PDB file of C-alpha atoms in Angstrom:
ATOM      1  CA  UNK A 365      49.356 -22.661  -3.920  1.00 53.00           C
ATOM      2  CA  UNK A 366      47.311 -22.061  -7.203  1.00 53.00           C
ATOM      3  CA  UNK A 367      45.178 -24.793  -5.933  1.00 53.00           C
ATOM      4  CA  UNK A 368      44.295 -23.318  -2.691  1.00 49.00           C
ATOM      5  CA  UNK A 369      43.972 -20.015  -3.983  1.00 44.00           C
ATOM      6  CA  UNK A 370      40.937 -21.540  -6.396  1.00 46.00           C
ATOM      7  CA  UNK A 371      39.266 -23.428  -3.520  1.00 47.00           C
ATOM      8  CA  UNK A 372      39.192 -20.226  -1.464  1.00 42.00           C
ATOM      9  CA  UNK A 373      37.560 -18.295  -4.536  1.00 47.00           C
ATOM     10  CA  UNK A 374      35.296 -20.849  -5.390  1.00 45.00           C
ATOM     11  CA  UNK A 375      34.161 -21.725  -1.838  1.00 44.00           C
ATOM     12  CA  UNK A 376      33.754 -17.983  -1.398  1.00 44.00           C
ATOM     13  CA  UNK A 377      31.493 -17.474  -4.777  1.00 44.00           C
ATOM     14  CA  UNK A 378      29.035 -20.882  -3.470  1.00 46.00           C
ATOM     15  CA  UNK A 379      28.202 -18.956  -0.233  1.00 45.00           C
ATOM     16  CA  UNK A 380      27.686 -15.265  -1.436  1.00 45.00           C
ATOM     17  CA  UNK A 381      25.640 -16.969  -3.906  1.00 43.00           C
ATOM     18  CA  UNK A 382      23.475 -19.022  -1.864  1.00 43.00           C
ATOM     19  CA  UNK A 383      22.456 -15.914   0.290  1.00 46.00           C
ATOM     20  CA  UNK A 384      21.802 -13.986  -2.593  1.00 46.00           C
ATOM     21  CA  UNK A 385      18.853 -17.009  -3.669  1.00 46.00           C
ATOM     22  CA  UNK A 386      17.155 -16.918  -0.144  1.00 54.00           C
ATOM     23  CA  UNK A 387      15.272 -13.615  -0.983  1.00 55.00           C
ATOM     24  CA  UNK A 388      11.787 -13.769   0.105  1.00 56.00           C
ATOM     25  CA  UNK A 389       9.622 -14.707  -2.537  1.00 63.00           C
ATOM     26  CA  UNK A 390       6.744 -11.857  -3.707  1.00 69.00           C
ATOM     27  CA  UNK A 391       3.309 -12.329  -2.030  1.00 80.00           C
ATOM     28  CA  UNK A 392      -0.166 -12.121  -3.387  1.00 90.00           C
ATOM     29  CA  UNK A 393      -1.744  -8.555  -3.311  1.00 95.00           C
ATOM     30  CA  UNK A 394      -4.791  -9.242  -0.425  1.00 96.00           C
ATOM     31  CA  UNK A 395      -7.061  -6.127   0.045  1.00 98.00           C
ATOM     32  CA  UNK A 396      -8.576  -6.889   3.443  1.00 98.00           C
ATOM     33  CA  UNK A 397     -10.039  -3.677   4.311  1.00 98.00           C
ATOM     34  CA  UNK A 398     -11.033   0.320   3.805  1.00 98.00           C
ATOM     35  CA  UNK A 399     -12.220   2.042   6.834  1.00 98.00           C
ATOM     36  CA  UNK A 400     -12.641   5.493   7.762  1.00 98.00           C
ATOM     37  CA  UNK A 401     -12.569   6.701  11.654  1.00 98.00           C
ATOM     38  CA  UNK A 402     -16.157   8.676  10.702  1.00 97.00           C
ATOM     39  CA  UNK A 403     -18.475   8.116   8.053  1.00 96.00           C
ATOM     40  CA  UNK A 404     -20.616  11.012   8.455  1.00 97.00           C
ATOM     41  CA  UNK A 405     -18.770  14.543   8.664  1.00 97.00           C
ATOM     42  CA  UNK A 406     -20.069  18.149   8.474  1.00 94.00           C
ATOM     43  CA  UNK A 407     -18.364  20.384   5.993  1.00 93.00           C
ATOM     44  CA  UNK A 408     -15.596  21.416   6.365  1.00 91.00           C
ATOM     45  CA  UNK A 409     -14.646  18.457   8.766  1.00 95.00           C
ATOM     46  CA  UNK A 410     -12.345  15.602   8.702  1.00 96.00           C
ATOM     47  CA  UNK A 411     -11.733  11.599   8.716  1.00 98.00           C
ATOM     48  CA  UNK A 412      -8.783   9.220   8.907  1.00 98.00           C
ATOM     49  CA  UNK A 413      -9.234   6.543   6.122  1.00 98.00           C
ATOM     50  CA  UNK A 414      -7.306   3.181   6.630  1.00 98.00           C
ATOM     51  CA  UNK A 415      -6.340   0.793   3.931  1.00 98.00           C
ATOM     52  CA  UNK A 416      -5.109  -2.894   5.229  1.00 98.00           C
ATOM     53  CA  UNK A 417      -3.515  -4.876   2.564  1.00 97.00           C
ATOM     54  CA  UNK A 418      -0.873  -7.265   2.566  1.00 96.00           C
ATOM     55  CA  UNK A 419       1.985  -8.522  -0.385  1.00 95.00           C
ATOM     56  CA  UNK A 420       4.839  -7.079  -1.191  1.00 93.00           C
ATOM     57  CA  UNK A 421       6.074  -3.955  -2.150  1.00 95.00           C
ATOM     58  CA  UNK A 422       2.808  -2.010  -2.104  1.00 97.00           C
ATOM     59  CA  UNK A 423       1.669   1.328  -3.746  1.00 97.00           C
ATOM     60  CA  UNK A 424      -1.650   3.317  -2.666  1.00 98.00           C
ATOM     61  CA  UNK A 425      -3.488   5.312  -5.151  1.00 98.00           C
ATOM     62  CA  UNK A 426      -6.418   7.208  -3.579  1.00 98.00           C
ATOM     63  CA  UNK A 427      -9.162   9.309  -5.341  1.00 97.00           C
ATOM     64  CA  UNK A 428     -12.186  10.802  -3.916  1.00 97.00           C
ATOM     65  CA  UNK A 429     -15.325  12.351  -6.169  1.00 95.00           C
ATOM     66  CA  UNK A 430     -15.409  15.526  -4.258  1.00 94.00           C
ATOM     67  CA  UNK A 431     -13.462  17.021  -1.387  1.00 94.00           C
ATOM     68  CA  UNK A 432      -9.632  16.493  -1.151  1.00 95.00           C
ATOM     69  CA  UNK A 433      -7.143  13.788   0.441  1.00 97.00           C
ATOM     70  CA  UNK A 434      -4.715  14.729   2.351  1.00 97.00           C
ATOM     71  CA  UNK A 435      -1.145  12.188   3.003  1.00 97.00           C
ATOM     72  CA  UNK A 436      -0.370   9.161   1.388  1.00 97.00           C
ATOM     73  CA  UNK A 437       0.330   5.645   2.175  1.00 97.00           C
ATOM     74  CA  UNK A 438      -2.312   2.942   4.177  1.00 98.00           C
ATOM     75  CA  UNK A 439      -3.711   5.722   5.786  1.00 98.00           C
ATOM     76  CA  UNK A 440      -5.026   9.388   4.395  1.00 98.00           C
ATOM     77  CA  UNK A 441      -7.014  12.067   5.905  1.00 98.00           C
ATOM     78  CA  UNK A 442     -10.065  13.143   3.663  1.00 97.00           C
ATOM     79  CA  UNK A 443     -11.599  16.135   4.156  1.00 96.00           C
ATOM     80  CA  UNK A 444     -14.681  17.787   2.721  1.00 92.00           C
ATOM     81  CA  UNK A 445     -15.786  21.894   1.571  1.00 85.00           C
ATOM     82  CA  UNK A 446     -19.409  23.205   1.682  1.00 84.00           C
ATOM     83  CA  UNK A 447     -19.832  22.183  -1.531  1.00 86.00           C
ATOM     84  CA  UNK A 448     -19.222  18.366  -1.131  1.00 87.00           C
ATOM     85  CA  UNK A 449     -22.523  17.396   0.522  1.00 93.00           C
ATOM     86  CA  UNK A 450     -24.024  14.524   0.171  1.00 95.00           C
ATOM     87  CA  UNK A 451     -22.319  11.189  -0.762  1.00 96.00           C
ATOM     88  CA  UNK A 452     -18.824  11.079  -1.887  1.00 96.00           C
ATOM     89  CA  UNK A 453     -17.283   7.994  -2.585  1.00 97.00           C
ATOM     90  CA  UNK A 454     -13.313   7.642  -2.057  1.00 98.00           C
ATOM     91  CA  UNK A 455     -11.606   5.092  -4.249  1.00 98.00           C
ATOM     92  CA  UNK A 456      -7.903   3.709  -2.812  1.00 98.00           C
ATOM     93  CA  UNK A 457      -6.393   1.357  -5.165  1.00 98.00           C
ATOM     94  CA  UNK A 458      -3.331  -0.930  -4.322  1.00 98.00           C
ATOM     95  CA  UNK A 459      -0.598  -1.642  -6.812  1.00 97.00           C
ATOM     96  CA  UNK A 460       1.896  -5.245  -5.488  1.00 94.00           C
ATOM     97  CA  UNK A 461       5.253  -5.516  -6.841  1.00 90.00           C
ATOM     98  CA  UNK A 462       4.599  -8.389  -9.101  1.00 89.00           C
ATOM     99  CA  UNK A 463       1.635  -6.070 -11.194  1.00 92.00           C
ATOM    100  CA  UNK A 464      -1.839  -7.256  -9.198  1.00 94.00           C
ATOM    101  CA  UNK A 465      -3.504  -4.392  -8.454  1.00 97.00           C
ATOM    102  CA  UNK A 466      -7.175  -4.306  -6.220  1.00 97.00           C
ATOM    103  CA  UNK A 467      -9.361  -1.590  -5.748  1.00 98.00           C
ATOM    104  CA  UNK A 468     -11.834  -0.442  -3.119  1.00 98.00           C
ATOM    105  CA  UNK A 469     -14.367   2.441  -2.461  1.00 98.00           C
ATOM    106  CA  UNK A 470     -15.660   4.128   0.967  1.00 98.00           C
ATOM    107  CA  UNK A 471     -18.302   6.255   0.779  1.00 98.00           C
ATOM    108  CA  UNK A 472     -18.501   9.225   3.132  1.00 97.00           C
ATOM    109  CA  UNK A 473     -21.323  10.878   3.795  1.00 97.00           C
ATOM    110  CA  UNK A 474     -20.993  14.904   4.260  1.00 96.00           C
ATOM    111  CA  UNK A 475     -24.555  16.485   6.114  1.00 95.00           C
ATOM    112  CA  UNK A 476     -25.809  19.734   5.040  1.00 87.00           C
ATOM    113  CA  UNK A 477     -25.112  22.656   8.123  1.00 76.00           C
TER     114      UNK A 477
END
């Protein structure tokens, strides 16, 4: 009975164990793109800016020179006051799991009224 007992424990360990060592493996950080829906605004106005990356367990860190961003995640709204014309560049950097980390910039262009 001992014997069985032992079998079942030890056949049950092998399995759990084997499921636990399929986990999916960590992917390279790949920064495709940075787009925004407009890149000239008025004052005042708004654009959608979309980052497309792909690996594994991403972070997005976004910055802009003037004017503020709005969200968080792949995609932020940035938005600008009457004191941001001209160019502004917005940074969004992308942290993977495993450390990599890649950085791109957008500039936006804000006319004068």
């Amino acid at each position: 009975m001992k014997k069985i007992v032992f079998i079942l424990i030890v056949t049950t360990f092998c399995f759990c164990s084997k499921e636990d060592d399929e986990t999916e493996p960590m992917q390279n950080l790949v920064f495709h793109s940075l787009v925004a829906e407009k890149d000239t605004i008025s004052p005042g106005e708004e654009t959608h800016i979309t980052a497309t990356a792909t690996g594994s367990n991403l972070q997005y860190f976004w910055s802009a020179t003037l004017g503020d961003i709005l969200g968080s995640g792949s995609v932020v709204v940035y938005t600008s006051s009457p004191c941001n014309v001209g160019t502004n560049e917005i940074t969004c950097k992308i942290k993977c799991g495993d450390g990599q980390s890649k950085s791109k910039i957008i500039k936006i262009v804000v006319l004068e009224e």
